[in-house]
Amino acid sequence: MRSLAKLAGPDLNSNVEFNHPNLWEREEHPGWSRLVIGAREKEVPLLLDLCRDFKGPFGILYVLLASRCGHDSARYQSPKPSTFEELELFLYTFQEFLEQDGRHHFWVMSLSDEGQFIYDNHNMIYAYGDLVTYEAKLSSRGFKPGEVRIPAPHGHNYHAEFDQTEDEILSYWDWRQFPLESGDDP
């Protein structure tokens, strides 16, 4: 399959992917902090690399914001904790869909409280946990500190080529379904 644009940048050309320039930015808030990561490409392998040293198990949340297939826009929680190997299989099975279609967000969290990652429909990864370790891993991959921003204006692409994959991801497990929350909306 050819590579499809998930996120269109300020020119709103739906055929051209907006790419972040391999940056990370630390955000500090009262009571918590996180990294915002803007990867140029291949967010799924990056997520797996950030999770690789965790003991696990992992919780998985698939957030469907807009369906082209008649499914409920909702939060879909994996029915049981996953090992790293199960997480890896799931992410590589659906890598193209997650990286090239803007109808969803994806969350992975260590259930042993080691960290949490949110990969959103703006191709940004929000990382919670040991930020110093994440920064070191990102630096070793050529990432630099800098401002990571959502382009304005921008557009999200929902590709017909992935409609069958939407069905497949929602039948992969017997997901537990919950309503979207206010912060989930695009």
PDB file of N, CA and C in Angstrom, residues 93-143:
ATOM      1  N   THR A  93       0.595  -5.139  13.629  1.00  0.00           N
ATOM      2  CA  THR A  93      -0.532  -5.556  12.801  1.00  0.00           C
ATOM      3  C   THR A  93      -1.268  -4.340  12.243  1.00  0.00           C
ATOM      4  N   PHE A  94      -1.404  -3.299  13.062  1.00  0.00           N
ATOM      5  CA  PHE A  94      -2.190  -2.125  12.678  1.00  0.00           C
ATOM      6  C   PHE A  94      -1.332  -0.875  12.468  1.00  0.00           C
ATOM      7  N   GLN A  95      -0.047  -1.054  12.273  1.00  0.00           N
ATOM      8  CA  GLN A  95       0.869   0.085  12.149  1.00  0.00           C
ATOM      9  C   GLN A  95       0.450   1.067  11.047  1.00  0.00           C
ATOM     10  N   GLU A  96       0.191   0.583   9.849  1.00  0.00           N
ATOM     11  CA  GLU A  96      -0.158   1.485   8.748  1.00  0.00           C
ATOM     12  C   GLU A  96      -1.428   2.271   9.072  1.00  0.00           C
ATOM     13  N   PHE A  97      -2.415   1.614   9.613  1.00  0.00           N
ATOM     14  CA  PHE A  97      -3.670   2.274   9.974  1.00  0.00           C
ATOM     15  C   PHE A  97      -3.437   3.342  11.034  1.00  0.00           C
ATOM     16  N   LEU A  98      -2.707   3.000  12.085  1.00  0.00           N
ATOM     17  CA  LEU A  98      -2.465   3.956  13.167  1.00  0.00           C
ATOM     18  C   LEU A  98      -1.638   5.150  12.699  1.00  0.00           C
ATOM     19  N   GLU A  99      -0.673   4.906  11.818  1.00  0.00           N
ATOM     20  CA  GLU A  99       0.230   5.969  11.379  1.00  0.00           C
ATOM     21  C   GLU A  99      -0.284   6.775  10.186  1.00  0.00           C
ATOM     22  N   GLN A 100      -1.262   6.257   9.444  1.00  0.00           N
ATOM     23  CA  GLN A 100      -1.660   6.916   8.204  1.00  0.00           C
ATOM     24  C   GLN A 100      -3.124   7.328   8.142  1.00  0.00           C
ATOM     25  N   ASP A 101      -3.864   7.179   9.224  1.00  0.00           N
ATOM     26  CA  ASP A 101      -5.280   7.537   9.220  1.00  0.00           C
ATOM     27  C   ASP A 101      -5.589   8.335  10.480  1.00  0.00           C
ATOM     28  N   GLY A 102      -6.358   9.402  10.344  1.00  0.00           N
ATOM     29  CA  GLY A 102      -6.575  10.332  11.447  1.00  0.00           C
ATOM     30  C   GLY A 102      -7.857  10.157  12.225  1.00  0.00           C
ATOM     31  N   ARG A 103      -8.489   9.004  12.133  1.00  0.00           N
ATOM     32  CA  ARG A 103      -9.785   8.834  12.803  1.00  0.00           C
ATOM     33  C   ARG A 103      -9.661   8.417  14.260  1.00  0.00           C
ATOM     34  N   HIS A 104      -8.459   8.360  14.816  1.00  0.00           N
ATOM     35  CA  HIS A 104      -8.293   7.767  16.142  1.00  0.00           C
ATOM     36  C   HIS A 104      -7.092   8.339  16.911  1.00  0.00           C
ATOM     37  N   HIS A 105      -7.106   8.020  18.193  1.00  0.00           N
ATOM     38  CA  HIS A 105      -5.957   8.145  19.097  1.00  0.00           C
ATOM     39  C   HIS A 105      -5.656   6.725  19.597  1.00  0.00           C
ATOM     40  N   PHE A 106      -4.467   6.550  20.149  1.00  0.00           N
ATOM     41  CA  PHE A 106      -4.093   5.256  20.705  1.00  0.00           C
ATOM     42  C   PHE A 106      -3.318   5.496  22.000  1.00  0.00           C
ATOM     43  N   TRP A 107      -3.672   4.778  23.049  1.00  0.00           N
ATOM     44  CA  TRP A 107      -3.001   4.894  24.341  1.00  0.00           C
ATOM     45  C   TRP A 107      -2.395   3.546  24.716  1.00  0.00           C
ATOM     46  N   VAL A 108      -1.229   3.587  25.311  1.00  0.00           N
ATOM     47  CA  VAL A 108      -0.654   2.393  25.932  1.00  0.00           C
ATOM     48  C   VAL A 108      -0.117   2.811  27.294  1.00  0.00           C
ATOM     49  N   MET A 109      -0.413   2.017  28.300  1.00  0.00           N
ATOM     50  CA  MET A 109       0.056   2.343  29.651  1.00  0.00           C
ATOM     51  C   MET A 109       0.584   1.102  30.330  1.00  0.00           C
ATOM     52  N   SER A 110       1.665   1.289  31.059  1.00  0.00           N
ATOM     53  CA  SER A 110       2.199   0.209  31.873  1.00  0.00           C
ATOM     54  C   SER A 110       1.304   0.082  33.101  1.00  0.00           C
ATOM     55  N   LEU A 111       0.771  -1.100  33.336  1.00  0.00           N
ATOM     56  CA  LEU A 111      -0.104  -1.307  34.487  1.00  0.00           C
ATOM     57  C   LEU A 111       0.684  -1.439  35.779  1.00  0.00           C
ATOM     58  N   SER A 112       2.025  -1.490  35.663  1.00  0.00           N
ATOM     59  CA  SER A 112       2.870  -1.449  36.861  1.00  0.00           C
ATOM     60  C   SER A 112       3.350  -0.025  37.105  1.00  0.00           C
ATOM     61  N   ASP A 113       2.663   0.956  36.508  1.00  0.00           N
ATOM     62  CA  ASP A 113       2.868   2.380  36.759  1.00  0.00           C
ATOM     63  C   ASP A 113       4.244   2.888  36.330  1.00  0.00           C
ATOM     64  N   GLU A 114       4.792   2.307  35.270  1.00  0.00           N
ATOM     65  CA  GLU A 114       6.095   2.754  34.779  1.00  0.00           C
ATOM     66  C   GLU A 114       5.986   3.900  33.784  1.00  0.00           C
ATOM     67  N   GLY A 115       4.855   4.031  33.125  1.00  0.00           N
ATOM     68  CA  GLY A 115       4.691   5.097  32.156  1.00  0.00           C
ATOM     69  C   GLY A 115       3.430   4.935  31.343  1.00  0.00           C
ATOM     70  N   GLN A 116       3.140   5.982  30.591  1.00  0.00           N
ATOM     71  CA  GLN A 116       1.957   5.992  29.739  1.00  0.00           C
ATOM     72  C   GLN A 116       2.273   6.830  28.505  1.00  0.00           C
ATOM     73  N   PHE A 117       1.715   6.406  27.353  1.00  0.00           N
ATOM     74  CA  PHE A 117       1.930   7.110  26.097  1.00  0.00           C
ATOM     75  C   PHE A 117       0.598   7.272  25.387  1.00  0.00           C
ATOM     76  N   ILE A 118       0.386   8.451  24.853  1.00  0.00           N
ATOM     77  CA  ILE A 118      -0.797   8.736  24.057  1.00  0.00           C
ATOM     78  C   ILE A 118      -0.305   9.177  22.682  1.00  0.00           C
ATOM     79  N   TYR A 119      -0.676   8.418  21.664  1.00  0.00           N
ATOM     80  CA  TYR A 119      -0.347   8.747  20.279  1.00  0.00           C
ATOM     81  C   TYR A 119      -1.625   9.291  19.659  1.00  0.00           C
ATOM     82  N   ASP A 120      -1.629  10.586  19.337  1.00  0.00           N
ATOM     83  CA  ASP A 120      -2.883  11.209  18.915  1.00  0.00           C
ATOM     84  C   ASP A 120      -2.984  11.371  17.404  1.00  0.00           C
ATOM     85  N   ASN A 121      -4.116  11.893  16.972  1.00  0.00           N
ATOM     86  CA  ASN A 121      -4.359  12.026  15.543  1.00  0.00           C
ATOM     87  C   ASN A 121      -3.622  13.209  14.921  1.00  0.00           C
ATOM     88  N   HIS A 122      -2.790  13.890  15.697  1.00  0.00           N
ATOM     89  CA  HIS A 122      -1.913  14.939  15.168  1.00  0.00           C
ATOM     90  C   HIS A 122      -0.479  14.415  15.025  1.00  0.00           C
ATOM     91  N   ASN A 123      -0.312  13.104  15.098  1.00  0.00           N
ATOM     92  CA  ASN A 123       1.011  12.457  15.026  1.00  0.00           C
ATOM     93  C   ASN A 123       1.941  12.923  16.135  1.00  0.00           C
ATOM     94  N   MET A 124       1.369  13.216  17.275  1.00  0.00           N
ATOM     95  CA  MET A 124       2.157  13.593  18.449  1.00  0.00           C
ATOM     96  C   MET A 124       2.019  12.497  19.497  1.00  0.00           C
ATOM     97  N   ILE A 125       3.098  12.261  20.223  1.00  0.00           N
ATOM     98  CA  ILE A 125       3.098  11.290  21.313  1.00  0.00           C
ATOM     99  C   ILE A 125       3.292  12.060  22.610  1.00  0.00           C
ATOM    100  N   TYR A 126       2.392  11.844  23.557  1.00  0.00           N
ATOM    101  CA  TYR A 126       2.501  12.430  24.888  1.00  0.00           C
ATOM    102  C   TYR A 126       3.034  11.333  25.800  1.00  0.00           C
ATOM    103  N   ALA A 127       4.166  11.590  26.441  1.00  0.00           N
ATOM    104  CA  ALA A 127       4.848  10.573  27.244  1.00  0.00           C
ATOM    105  C   ALA A 127       4.861  10.983  28.712  1.00  0.00           C
ATOM    106  N   TYR A 128       4.391  10.093  29.560  1.00  0.00           N
ATOM    107  CA  TYR A 128       4.354  10.296  31.011  1.00  0.00           C
ATOM    108  C   TYR A 128       5.200   9.211  31.656  1.00  0.00           C
ATOM    109  N   GLY A 129       5.939   9.570  32.687  1.00  0.00           N
ATOM    110  CA  GLY A 129       6.775   8.587  33.372  1.00  0.00           C
ATOM    111  C   GLY A 129       8.177   9.138  33.571  1.00  0.00           C
ATOM    112  N   ASP A 130       9.175   8.310  33.324  1.00  0.00           N
ATOM    113  CA  ASP A 130      10.581   8.674  33.517  1.00  0.00           C
ATOM    114  C   ASP A 130      11.053   9.512  32.329  1.00  0.00           C
ATOM    115  N   LEU A 131      10.835  10.812  32.415  1.00  0.00           N
ATOM    116  CA  LEU A 131      11.117  11.703  31.293  1.00  0.00           C
ATOM    117  C   LEU A 131      12.601  11.758  30.951  1.00  0.00           C
ATOM    118  N   VAL A 132      13.465  11.626  31.941  1.00  0.00           N
ATOM    119  CA  VAL A 132      14.916  11.671  31.686  1.00  0.00           C
ATOM    120  C   VAL A 132      15.330  10.488  30.808  1.00  0.00           C
ATOM    121  N   THR A 133      14.809   9.307  31.109  1.00  0.00           N
ATOM    122  CA  THR A 133      15.101   8.128  30.286  1.00  0.00           C
ATOM    123  C   THR A 133      14.542   8.297  28.874  1.00  0.00           C
ATOM    124  N   TYR A 134      13.313   8.822  28.768  1.00  0.00           N
ATOM    125  CA  TYR A 134      12.728   9.052  27.439  1.00  0.00           C
ATOM    126  C   TYR A 134      13.583  10.037  26.642  1.00  0.00           C
ATOM    127  N   GLU A 135      14.016  11.119  27.296  1.00  0.00           N
ATOM    128  CA  GLU A 135      14.848  12.118  26.605  1.00  0.00           C
ATOM    129  C   GLU A 135      16.141  11.483  26.084  1.00  0.00           C
ATOM    130  N   ALA A 136      16.748  10.625  26.890  1.00  0.00           N
ATOM    131  CA  ALA A 136      17.981   9.951  26.461  1.00  0.00           C
ATOM    132  C   ALA A 136      17.710   9.049  25.255  1.00  0.00           C
ATOM    133  N   LYS A 137      16.608   8.278  25.295  1.00  0.00           N
ATOM    134  CA  LYS A 137      16.271   7.413  24.159  1.00  0.00           C
ATOM    135  C   LYS A 137      16.008   8.241  22.908  1.00  0.00           C
ATOM    136  N   LEU A 138      15.291   9.320  23.066  1.00  0.00           N
ATOM    137  CA  LEU A 138      14.988  10.174  21.922  1.00  0.00           C
ATOM    138  C   LEU A 138      16.262  10.799  21.356  1.00  0.00           C
ATOM    139  N   SER A 139      17.139  11.272  22.229  1.00  0.00           N
ATOM    140  CA  SER A 139      18.404  11.862  21.773  1.00  0.00           C
ATOM    141  C   SER A 139      19.234  10.842  21.014  1.00  0.00           C
ATOM    142  N   SER A 140      19.238   9.588  21.482  1.00  0.00           N
ATOM    143  CA  SER A 140      20.008   8.537  20.788  1.00  0.00           C
ATOM    144  C   SER A 140      19.433   8.239  19.403  1.00  0.00           C
ATOM    145  N   ARG A 141      18.172   8.600  19.165  1.00  0.00           N
ATOM    146  CA  ARG A 141      17.522   8.416  17.862  1.00  0.00           C
ATOM    147  C   ARG A 141      17.597   9.682  17.003  1.00  0.00           C
ATOM    148  N   GLY A 142      18.322  10.705  17.493  1.00  0.00           N
ATOM    149  CA  GLY A 142      18.486  11.925  16.715  1.00  0.00           C
ATOM    150  C   GLY A 142      17.447  13.003  16.966  1.00  0.00           C
ATOM    151  N   PHE A 143      16.591  12.808  17.952  1.00  0.00           N
ATOM    152  CA  PHE A 143      15.615  13.841  18.301  1.00  0.00           C
ATOM    153  C   PHE A 143      16.309  14.962  19.053  1.00  0.00           C
TER     154      PHE A 143
END
